[in-house]
Amino acid sequence: MPTVSVGRDRLFAALGETYTQEEFEDLCFRFGIELDDVTTEKAIIRKEKHLEEEEGDEDEEVIYKIEVPANRYDLLCLEGIAQALRVFNWKQEIPAYKVANISRESMIKMHVKPETSSIRPYVVCAVLRGITFDEGSYNSFIDLQDKLHQNICRRRTLVAIGTHDLDTLHCPFTYEALPPSNINFVPLKQVKNFRADELMEFYKSDLKLKKFLHIIENSPVYPVIYDRDRTVLSLPPIINSAHSAITLKTKNVFIECTATDLTKAKIVLNTVVTTFSEYCERKCEIEPVEVIYSDGKSYTYPELSVYNMEVSLSYITGAIGVPLEAEEVTNLLNRMQLHAQQSVSGDSSTINVSVPPTRSDVLHPCDVMEDVAIAYGYNNIKDIAVAKGYNISKGRAVSLKPLRLEEFSHLIRLEMAMCGFTEVLSFILCSLGDNFAMLNHEDDGSTAVIIENPRSSENETARTSLMSGILKTVGQNKAHPKPIKIFEVGDVVLLDETKDVGATNPFYLSSYDLQIIHGLVERIMQVIGLVPPDDSTTYYLKPSNEPEFLRGTQASIVYKGKQIGTSGIVHPEVLPSMVSLLVDSSKVSIEWVSSLTPELAMVPSDVSPVFVVRQGTSSALLPMLTHLATLNGYEGHHHWHP
């Protein structure tokens, strides 16, 4: 999660109260953030330069490093943290942000040329009028932009922020895309004029900026913003112009965010303007800018409208496990900067929640419920639930019990460990080849969730099986003494149009060993409680025809007439054997990957120690099969006629 460095004294001044370190740690914990470290600016510099520790100077400013949730963009600077804590402590009302009421004719205009659609098609803008900076707020303003660039902006690939001294520029502005040889300006912190292509070469040695060059470097055109006099404002997402640089004397700030993701751009713009509008003459008021596209469509930014949602009171109290009244819930939500009031729809009470532009993390009723729990205090939930006799089962709140899925998976983990397996973890993201071709499957386009613009070929899709991850783990441990016995319990992701998010997350268990598959199946089914009786009313095996398995050596596991899994020796192109099982009773998918080499069947230990090979097996495979069988104590071989 992001860590925000703030001066302790400046933070306490903004909070209007001084705390001991222990008191502030407690306040952070209650609000849902964490005081990660206490240091000084000189100590940070010494650490970065790998210098020896020195005795601290009493006059050094103490720096608090505060860890905040990754989706709370409003907490990425001192101003945001201080405001949130003031509201949380009932020391401030929730701010009401508004767009300045000016006519469309008076608005600053940003004209967007059609060529920008090929590189960074969107731009949103706003103005902070009458702002007053001091050294602390100026540094915080710059630091917030850096934090946003690293977080929601995804290192400037999705959004790039440009801030400018409006008094040095002349409206209207134009957002264009031109060949790099046609763009000339003096970049920030430089005195020499550069062509854009020269600038790219110049910044290849810059430790900070060189990592952003790839975003536009190979494009035939670069995005650029001009004012009326053809003065360059910025070359997004690389650098701003020195001409319009912000200083401590700046009074009017023009903010532009160019983007490939319009939604993210709006969130970034709203975060910057709402956070620093407190330094304006008219607090919480932002001047709008009209953005006009080449097709004639125009939009006004920022969009500071609130998002309204209704949340069931019973959903909130049931999920938390505490019998709260509607008035209590609304008060708790107000502490978290969410406007809330009670309403009644029919027979069920609901809470009307207005989400301000600063809380872009609130998307679903579960987010509202979480804020109620935070404001109420996680440490208070169990005690009050038990004390009031609410949802009590064996002396504890039912809502505080582990989820059924987690309890079940924990029991499966224990059983696998007792069977001699070691747990491993593999990545949820994998390549399309690993997810389909490697397992002898075809991508039907309706099973796997595909990642847009993956960072590498290893992150193309979310896995639909644990098998490829297990096999890769085994491949990296080929030198390990045999047998290799490992397992994994984890999520897979499957497309599902019936879900509100378009996908579902079954839970799978995969294992790898060099033993007979059927015994492991029976053991797990036994501990689950599905022992096969003579009348076949629980589970039984029948022949199957799955593409990943070798024909004639596979079976389906059927429970009460429904196929819940398969087992068998997989096709030679896949190499290992796979067993999969779906446990409907708990909505958990469990998949075992058992690496029994194809074409090879081990004879049980109570029979003569030999192995049999399928008739027609390629002679090229015999040395490998013989070696594998020898490792497991088998001698000699016979041919097996299926």
XYZ file of C-alpha atoms in Angstrom:
642
model
C 0.000 0.000 0.000
C 1.153 3.611 -0.570
C 3.129 5.315 2.186
C 2.754 9.078 2.662
C 5.517 11.034 4.412
C 4.249 14.053 6.370
C 5.840 16.411 8.865
C 4.569 15.579 12.340
C 4.308 19.171 13.570
C 2.600 20.368 10.401
C 0.151 17.456 10.571
C -0.710 18.131 14.215
C -1.211 21.813 13.383
C -3.642 20.820 10.628
C -5.452 18.484 13.038
C -5.698 21.224 15.659
C -4.360 18.921 18.363
C -1.082 17.442 19.536
C -0.755 13.703 20.118
C 1.818 11.421 21.643
C 3.115 8.800 19.232
C 1.037 6.115 20.957
C -2.114 8.248 20.785
C -1.587 8.981 17.096
C -0.965 5.307 16.330
C -4.264 4.502 18.038
C -6.074 7.205 16.030
C -4.645 5.839 12.780
C -5.649 2.290 13.710
C -9.216 3.344 14.492
C -9.477 5.152 11.159
C -8.042 2.271 9.144
C -4.568 3.592 8.324
C -1.216 2.831 9.949
C 1.743 4.805 11.250
C 4.430 2.792 9.506
C 7.591 4.595 10.601
C 8.883 7.639 12.472
C 12.037 9.231 11.091
C 13.598 12.556 10.088
C 14.390 14.130 6.752
C 18.138 13.826 7.317
C 17.753 10.168 8.272
C 15.848 9.525 5.046
C 18.619 11.159 3.002
C 21.300 9.175 4.849
C 19.399 5.964 4.192
C 18.993 6.737 0.476
C 22.728 7.479 0.153
C 23.712 4.487 2.329
C 25.514 6.710 4.832
C 26.258 5.754 8.416
C 23.762 6.633 11.115
C 24.464 9.829 13.011
C 23.167 11.081 16.299
C 19.895 12.884 15.690
C 19.578 16.647 15.991
C 16.785 17.763 18.303
C 15.881 20.513 15.831
C 15.298 18.052 12.978
C 11.692 17.831 11.849
C 10.082 14.520 12.710
C 8.577 12.737 9.702
C 5.625 10.371 10.033
C 5.338 7.719 7.338
C 1.675 6.762 7.149
C 0.456 3.749 5.201
C -2.916 4.309 3.512
C -5.231 2.029 1.495
C -4.303 1.835 -2.192
C -7.789 2.931 -3.309
C -8.003 5.975 -1.009
C -6.521 8.536 -3.386
C -7.816 11.344 -1.156
C -5.341 10.258 1.555
C -2.189 10.539 -0.560
C -1.112 13.854 0.978
C -1.103 15.618 4.335
C -4.119 17.757 3.476
C -6.271 14.739 2.680
C -5.212 12.811 5.783
C -5.734 15.814 8.061
C -9.189 16.547 6.679
C -10.296 12.922 6.938
C -9.129 12.695 10.562
C -10.761 16.010 11.480
C -14.094 14.798 10.143
C -13.573 11.433 11.838
C -13.005 13.203 15.182
C -16.106 15.429 14.746
C -13.894 18.535 14.447
C -15.082 19.476 10.960
C -18.175 19.109 8.846
C -17.958 17.204 5.591
C -16.782 19.733 2.959
C -19.248 20.622 0.223
C -17.383 21.114 -3.045
C -18.870 23.133 -5.860
C -18.065 24.306 -9.357
C -17.853 28.090 -9.748
C -20.968 29.547 -11.330
C -19.624 31.242 -14.447
C -21.109 31.503 -17.914
C -19.966 29.182 -20.681
C -18.703 32.206 -22.623
C -16.417 33.138 -19.727
C -14.980 29.659 -19.295
C -11.442 28.823 -20.316
C -11.522 26.597 -23.406
C -9.401 23.570 -24.286
C -9.702 22.542 -27.953
C -8.782 18.935 -28.741
C -7.415 18.116 -32.204
C -8.429 14.779 -33.821
C -4.816 13.567 -34.121
C -4.668 13.018 -30.352
C -7.010 10.034 -30.671
C -4.079 7.907 -31.852
C -1.987 8.377 -28.711
C -3.741 9.966 -25.670
C -7.315 10.749 -26.659
C -8.674 12.402 -23.506
C -7.997 15.572 -21.556
C -9.763 17.065 -18.523
C -9.006 20.450 -16.987
C -9.824 22.788 -14.094
C -8.580 25.989 -12.448
C -7.776 26.779 -8.805
C -8.249 30.546 -8.440
C -6.747 32.674 -5.704
C -4.612 29.920 -4.239
C -1.911 30.675 -1.668
C 1.097 28.383 -1.313
C 3.667 28.188 1.428
C 6.662 25.889 1.292
C 4.823 23.043 2.994
C 1.679 23.165 0.861
C 3.734 23.627 -2.322
C 5.789 20.505 -1.591
C 2.623 18.608 -0.722
C 1.042 19.716 -4.020
C 3.987 18.310 -5.983
C 4.160 15.153 -3.875
C 0.461 14.416 -4.396
C 0.982 14.452 -8.160
C 3.893 12.013 -7.833
C 1.835 9.698 -5.630
C -1.084 9.755 -8.073
C 1.270 9.086 -10.989
C 2.601 5.993 -9.226
C -0.810 4.775 -8.092
C -4.006 5.299 -10.081
C -2.140 6.754 -13.090
C -0.099 3.542 -13.408
C 3.209 5.357 -13.876
C 1.615 7.906 -16.233
C 0.417 5.297 -18.728
C -3.255 5.944 -17.923
C -3.119 9.574 -16.799
C -0.484 12.321 -16.738
C -0.972 15.473 -14.650
C 0.199 18.918 -15.694
C -0.056 21.973 -13.411
C 0.705 25.480 -14.661
C 0.832 29.103 -13.557
C -2.212 30.408 -15.409
C -1.035 34.030 -15.233
C 1.906 33.237 -17.540
C -0.381 31.859 -20.265
C -3.031 33.105 -22.672
C -6.300 31.296 -23.369
C -7.683 29.374 -25.168
C -5.573 26.220 -25.131
C -5.209 23.480 -27.726
C -4.357 19.828 -27.212
C -2.585 18.453 -30.291
C -0.487 15.546 -31.550
C 2.460 16.538 -33.764
C 5.642 14.964 -35.150
C 8.392 15.319 -32.519
C 10.548 17.400 -34.848
C 7.807 20.068 -34.890
C 7.700 20.524 -31.109
C 10.178 22.956 -29.502
C 10.246 24.293 -25.932
C 12.321 24.736 -22.779
C 11.449 21.899 -20.389
C 11.050 22.258 -16.645
C 14.309 22.857 -14.725
C 16.229 23.500 -17.978
C 17.366 26.691 -19.714
C 18.001 25.302 -23.198
C 15.407 24.912 -25.935
C 14.879 21.292 -27.063
C 13.123 19.594 -29.943
C 10.883 16.808 -28.646
C 12.993 14.070 -30.248
C 16.156 15.619 -28.782
C 14.457 15.779 -25.416
C 13.728 12.057 -25.487
C 17.393 11.329 -26.056
C 18.369 13.795 -23.330
C 16.121 12.182 -20.712
C 17.402 8.654 -21.338
C 20.032 9.406 -18.694
C 17.539 10.921 -16.240
C 16.847 8.490 -13.386
C 13.297 9.741 -12.825
C 12.009 10.493 -16.318
C 13.641 7.757 -18.393
C 11.092 5.191 -17.174
C 8.257 7.162 -18.814
C 9.832 7.647 -22.248
C 8.561 4.339 -23.638
C 4.957 5.547 -23.401
C 5.265 7.807 -26.469
C 8.830 7.305 -27.719
C 7.937 5.061 -30.660
C 4.861 7.010 -31.730
C 5.023 9.039 -34.967
C 3.309 11.910 -33.141
C 3.710 13.248 -29.599
C 0.931 14.859 -27.549
C 1.480 18.534 -26.766
C -0.553 21.373 -25.229
C -0.288 24.968 -26.505
C -1.757 28.263 -25.428
C -3.076 30.935 -27.787
C 0.446 32.211 -28.542
C 1.738 28.693 -29.357
C 3.613 28.560 -26.077
C 4.064 24.960 -24.977
C 2.498 24.046 -21.635
C 3.536 20.414 -21.523
C 4.664 17.357 -23.433
C 2.564 14.721 -21.666
C 3.303 12.341 -20.111
C 6.994 13.349 -19.953
C 7.569 16.929 -18.793
C 5.993 20.356 -18.353
C 7.356 23.566 -19.823
C 9.581 25.846 -17.756
C 7.539 28.810 -19.012
C 4.462 27.976 -16.918
C 6.203 26.466 -13.887
C 4.426 26.719 -10.532
C 6.166 28.786 -7.822
C 5.354 29.897 -4.279
C 4.052 33.158 -5.783
C 1.573 31.434 -8.113
C -2.002 32.585 -7.494
C -3.962 30.827 -10.233
C -3.244 27.208 -11.154
C -4.359 25.617 -14.415
C -4.563 21.818 -14.156
C -4.728 19.500 -17.160
C -4.791 15.709 -17.149
C -4.241 13.884 -20.429
C -5.258 10.253 -20.441
C -5.962 6.974 -22.145
C -8.607 6.236 -19.489
C -11.212 8.978 -19.100
C -12.667 7.626 -15.843
C -9.256 7.591 -14.177
C -8.568 11.099 -15.477
C -11.744 12.432 -13.848
C -10.829 10.801 -10.531
C -7.311 12.258 -10.634
C -8.546 15.757 -11.476
C -11.188 15.635 -8.743
C -8.615 14.467 -6.202
C -6.190 17.302 -6.954
C -8.716 20.138 -7.069
C -10.779 19.088 -4.043
C -7.719 18.495 -1.882
C -6.070 21.845 -2.589
C -9.145 24.025 -2.976
C -8.864 24.628 0.790
C -5.982 27.008 0.009
C -8.101 29.109 -2.380
C -9.759 32.409 -1.502
C -13.124 30.724 -1.996
C -12.613 27.432 -0.232
C -13.973 24.300 -1.881
C -14.828 26.183 -5.097
C -13.242 25.130 -8.387
C -13.396 27.000 -11.681
C -14.552 24.816 -14.589
C -12.929 24.468 -18.014
C -14.750 23.563 -21.219
C -13.111 20.830 -23.307
C -14.179 20.935 -26.964
C -13.482 18.009 -29.314
C -13.105 18.177 -33.078
C -16.493 16.514 -33.641
C -18.207 19.432 -31.921
C -18.901 17.681 -28.627
C -17.982 19.645 -25.525
C -17.682 18.717 -21.855
C -17.218 20.754 -18.715
C -14.793 19.640 -16.014
C -14.418 18.971 -13.158
C -17.496 16.847 -12.514
C -18.088 17.230 -8.784
C -21.563 15.746 -8.576
C -22.236 13.290 -5.757
C -23.121 9.652 -6.363
C -26.251 8.485 -4.551
C -26.962 4.921 -3.478
C -29.416 3.158 -1.198
C -28.085 0.557 1.220
C -30.249 -1.769 3.265
C -29.876 -1.291 7.008
C -30.285 -5.037 7.517
C -27.409 -5.687 5.091
C -25.089 -3.418 7.073
C -26.003 -4.757 10.506
C -26.116 -8.366 9.333
C -22.696 -8.211 7.693
C -21.075 -6.483 10.669
C -22.895 -8.518 13.313
C -23.984 -5.576 15.454
C -27.631 -4.423 15.950
C -27.225 -0.756 15.010
C -30.084 1.680 14.632
C -30.424 3.762 11.476
C -29.413 6.942 13.300
C -26.229 5.296 14.569
C -25.341 4.115 11.067
C -25.833 7.569 9.541
C -23.644 9.155 12.228
C -20.909 6.599 11.632
C -21.009 7.183 7.874
C -20.790 10.939 8.373
C -17.557 10.353 10.303
C -16.176 8.679 7.159
C -17.064 11.683 4.930
C -20.153 10.005 3.478
C -23.368 12.030 3.648
C -26.036 9.661 4.963
C -29.637 9.887 6.083
C -32.354 7.415 6.908
C -35.164 6.631 4.518
C -37.911 4.047 4.514
C -38.797 2.041 1.402
C -41.810 -0.123 2.047
C -41.267 -2.245 5.138
C -37.476 -2.270 5.104
C -35.310 0.551 6.361
C -32.627 1.816 4.016
C -29.855 4.350 4.285
C -29.471 6.975 1.563
C -25.763 7.587 1.021
C -24.311 10.460 -0.999
C -20.754 9.716 -2.079
C -18.688 12.903 -2.579
C -16.143 13.296 -5.403
C -13.311 12.658 -2.935
C -14.486 9.084 -2.237
C -14.052 7.388 -5.608
C -13.331 4.140 -3.724
C -17.008 3.731 -2.758
C -18.590 1.685 -5.559
C -20.857 -0.864 -3.874
C -22.941 -1.292 -0.691
C -20.137 -3.449 0.701
C -17.892 -0.349 0.687
C -20.491 1.513 2.742
C -20.749 -1.413 5.152
C -16.960 -1.445 5.532
C -16.902 2.248 6.443
C -19.594 1.673 9.072
C -17.480 -1.118 10.571
C -14.358 1.076 10.590
C -16.136 4.007 12.227
C -17.780 1.720 14.774
C -14.448 0.092 15.590
C -13.429 -3.433 14.701
C -12.323 -4.012 18.285
C -15.839 -3.224 19.523
C -17.778 -5.547 17.237
C -17.306 -8.894 18.981
C -17.793 -7.575 22.517
C -20.963 -5.649 21.746
C -22.391 -8.533 19.709
C -21.892 -10.961 22.581
C -23.062 -8.478 25.206
C -26.321 -7.750 23.382
C -26.962 -11.381 22.483
C -26.987 -10.678 18.742
C -26.361 -13.619 16.417
C -24.710 -15.622 19.148
C -23.551 -19.179 18.592
C -21.507 -20.887 21.288
C -20.522 -17.606 22.884
C -19.463 -15.675 19.787
C -21.057 -13.634 17.036
C -22.059 -15.749 14.050
C -20.908 -13.036 11.652
C -17.391 -13.308 13.082
C -17.000 -16.992 12.234
C -14.692 -17.884 9.360
C -16.417 -18.098 6.000
C -17.592 -21.586 5.122
C -15.277 -21.627 2.129
C -12.272 -20.699 4.264
C -13.073 -23.318 6.904
C -13.483 -26.015 4.270
C -10.280 -25.106 2.429
C -8.396 -25.094 5.741
C -9.579 -28.638 6.468
C -8.522 -29.742 2.982
C -5.086 -28.170 3.525
C -4.688 -30.066 6.791
C -5.701 -33.358 5.183
C -3.297 -32.878 2.272
C -0.480 -32.055 4.688
C -1.239 -35.188 6.705
C -1.038 -37.145 3.453
C 2.551 -35.948 3.082
C 2.074 -33.022 0.663
C 3.785 -29.622 0.840
C 1.752 -26.506 -0.046
C 2.944 -24.171 -2.802
C 1.629 -20.898 -4.240
C 1.636 -19.873 -7.905
C 0.497 -16.715 -9.695
C -3.167 -16.242 -10.609
C -2.167 -14.602 -13.909
C -0.601 -16.768 -16.605
C -0.146 -16.915 -20.372
C -2.880 -18.091 -22.728
C -0.599 -20.899 -23.867
C -0.136 -22.186 -20.333
C -3.847 -21.943 -19.618
C -5.071 -23.718 -22.758
C -2.574 -25.221 -25.234
C -0.329 -26.620 -22.526
C -3.307 -28.515 -21.098
C -4.599 -29.685 -24.504
C -7.558 -27.283 -24.407
C -8.772 -24.707 -26.915
C -9.720 -21.172 -25.938
C -13.454 -20.964 -26.628
C -13.564 -17.260 -25.793
C -16.199 -17.739 -23.104
C -14.227 -19.304 -20.264
C -11.177 -17.218 -19.387
C -10.912 -13.568 -18.359
C -8.429 -11.922 -20.743
C -6.196 -9.117 -19.465
C -6.182 -6.003 -21.654
C -2.704 -4.676 -22.498
C -0.818 -7.205 -20.324
C 2.600 -6.173 -19.085
C 4.113 -9.447 -20.315
C 3.090 -12.690 -21.993
C 2.982 -14.297 -18.544
C 0.067 -12.025 -17.551
C -2.348 -12.538 -20.454
C -5.212 -14.210 -18.609
C -6.512 -15.188 -15.197
C -6.042 -18.911 -14.703
C -9.003 -21.253 -15.127
C -7.051 -24.132 -13.579
C -4.239 -24.566 -11.079
C -2.638 -27.244 -13.223
C -0.176 -25.108 -15.198
C 1.151 -23.426 -12.057
C 1.712 -26.741 -10.338
C 3.513 -28.150 -13.391
C 5.785 -25.116 -13.617
C 6.654 -25.518 -9.949
C 7.559 -29.153 -10.538
C 9.598 -28.173 -13.593
C 11.687 -25.828 -11.456
C 12.271 -28.613 -8.922
C 13.205 -31.512 -11.184
C 16.390 -32.082 -9.217
C 14.442 -32.546 -5.990
C 14.410 -36.118 -4.598
C 11.452 -38.135 -5.836
C 8.607 -38.385 -5.223
C 7.684 -34.703 -5.394
C 4.476 -34.248 -3.421
C 3.064 -30.711 -3.539
C -0.384 -29.124 -3.555
C -2.004 -25.722 -3.948
C -5.297 -24.263 -2.790
C -6.369 -21.084 -4.558
C -8.756 -19.120 -6.742
C -9.385 -19.569 -10.417
C -11.408 -17.103 -12.484
C -14.194 -18.067 -14.886
C -16.411 -15.840 -17.005
C -20.007 -15.835 -15.758
C -22.597 -13.511 -17.300
C -24.996 -14.116 -14.408
C -22.662 -12.328 -11.965
C -22.697 -8.558 -11.524
C -18.942 -8.429 -12.180
C -19.124 -10.815 -15.137
C -16.965 -13.518 -13.553
C -16.880 -15.986 -10.692
C -14.063 -17.281 -8.481
C -14.252 -21.022 -7.769
C -11.777 -22.373 -5.223
C -9.480 -25.163 -6.377
C -7.043 -27.588 -4.815
C -4.288 -29.053 -6.978
C -1.728 -31.655 -6.007
C 1.223 -33.345 -7.655
C 2.626 -36.740 -6.699
C 3.948 -39.965 -8.190
C 1.350 -42.289 -6.694
C -1.794 -43.958 -7.986
C -4.501 -41.343 -8.480
C -7.474 -43.383 -7.373
C -6.247 -43.751 -3.798
C -5.961 -39.978 -3.351
C -9.441 -39.474 -4.796
C -10.896 -42.011 -2.389
C -9.130 -40.470 0.596
C -10.358 -36.936 -0.074
C -13.870 -38.172 -0.842
C -13.774 -40.139 2.385
C -12.837 -37.158 4.570
C -15.481 -35.062 2.803
C -17.980 -37.766 3.682
C -18.751 -39.112 0.207
C -18.017 -42.822 0.689
C -19.231 -44.880 -2.318
C -21.956 -47.319 -1.143
C -23.217 -50.292 -3.115
C -26.349 -48.479 -4.322
C -24.361 -45.603 -5.910
C -26.444 -42.915 -4.192
C -23.376 -40.825 -3.337
C -20.438 -40.862 -5.762
C -19.225 -43.362 -8.315
C -16.938 -43.510 -11.353
C -17.919 -43.929 -14.980
C -15.978 -43.682 -18.280
C -15.452 -40.147 -19.612
C -14.075 -38.498 -22.739
C -12.233 -35.325 -21.713
C -9.699 -33.895 -24.211
C -6.904 -33.552 -21.662
C -7.001 -37.242 -20.741
C -5.888 -40.300 -22.681
C -8.836 -42.073 -24.262
C -9.761 -45.252 -22.408
C -7.859 -44.331 -19.237
C -10.171 -41.757 -17.678
C -13.306 -41.627 -15.584
C -15.854 -39.101 -14.392
C -16.639 -38.740 -10.700
C -20.434 -38.582 -10.438
C -22.353 -37.468 -7.367
C -26.110 -38.102 -7.246
C -26.276 -38.222 -11.036
C -24.206 -35.084 -11.613
C -20.607 -35.086 -12.824
C -18.486 -33.380 -10.198
C -15.035 -34.324 -11.439
C -12.826 -36.431 -13.654
C -9.751 -38.578 -13.197
C -7.373 -40.366 -15.516
C -4.062 -40.455 -17.291
C -3.778 -37.388 -19.460
C -2.856 -37.229 -23.105
C 0.882 -37.566 -23.922
C 0.906 -33.982 -25.224
C -0.007 -32.723 -21.765
C 2.379 -35.097 -19.922
C 1.095 -35.092 -16.318
C -2.133 -36.656 -15.037
C -4.942 -34.533 -13.733
C -7.834 -35.169 -11.414
C -10.492 -32.501 -10.911
C -13.356 -32.441 -8.449
C -16.215 -29.996 -7.920
C -17.834 -30.047 -4.499
C -21.280 -28.547 -5.017
C -22.311 -28.696 -1.377
C -19.987 -25.852 -0.440
C -19.626 -24.172 -3.830
C -15.935 -25.024 -3.853
C -13.999 -26.346 -6.826
C -11.137 -28.680 -5.934
C -8.669 -29.780 -8.568
C -5.824 -32.229 -8.118
C -2.918 -32.422 -10.508
C -1.226 -35.797 -10.074
C 1.875 -36.212 -12.234
C 1.517 -39.849 -13.292
C 3.446 -40.079 -16.545
C 1.285 -40.986 -19.576
C 1.217 -44.499 -20.925
C 2.551 -45.809 -17.567
C 0.610 -47.735 -14.921
C 2.164 -48.720 -11.588
C 1.282 -52.162 -10.210
C 0.193 -51.970 -6.505
C 2.758 -52.921 -3.873
C 1.014 -56.162 -2.944
C 1.738 -57.516 -6.446
C 5.121 -58.288 -7.995
C 7.191 -55.049 -8.332
C 6.913 -54.540 -12.077
C 5.350 -51.874 -14.262
C 3.279 -52.278 -17.390
C 3.411 -50.190 -20.544
C 0.515 -49.621 -22.925
C 0.792 -51.673 -26.133
C 1.979 -49.427 -28.962
C 3.886 -46.983 -26.739
C 6.675 -45.278 -28.674
C 10.048 -46.895 -28.069
C 11.448 -43.389 -27.560
C 9.416 -43.116 -24.353
C 10.620 -46.399 -22.829
C 13.919 -45.070 -21.362
C 12.092 -42.223 -19.615
C 9.341 -44.518 -18.337
C 11.851 -47.070 -17.124
C 13.817 -44.399 -15.268
C 10.670 -43.022 -13.627
C 9.493 -46.473 -12.544
C 12.930 -47.353 -11.182
C 12.908 -44.220 -9.018
C 9.721 -45.556 -7.426
C 11.061 -49.062 -6.757
C 9.669 -50.954 -9.783
C 11.677 -53.366 -11.867
C 11.089 -54.724 -15.383
C 8.066 -54.060 -17.585
C 5.330 -55.799 -19.526
C 3.114 -54.518 -22.317
C -0.472 -53.745 -21.455
C -3.311 -54.248 -23.943
C -6.116 -51.737 -23.261
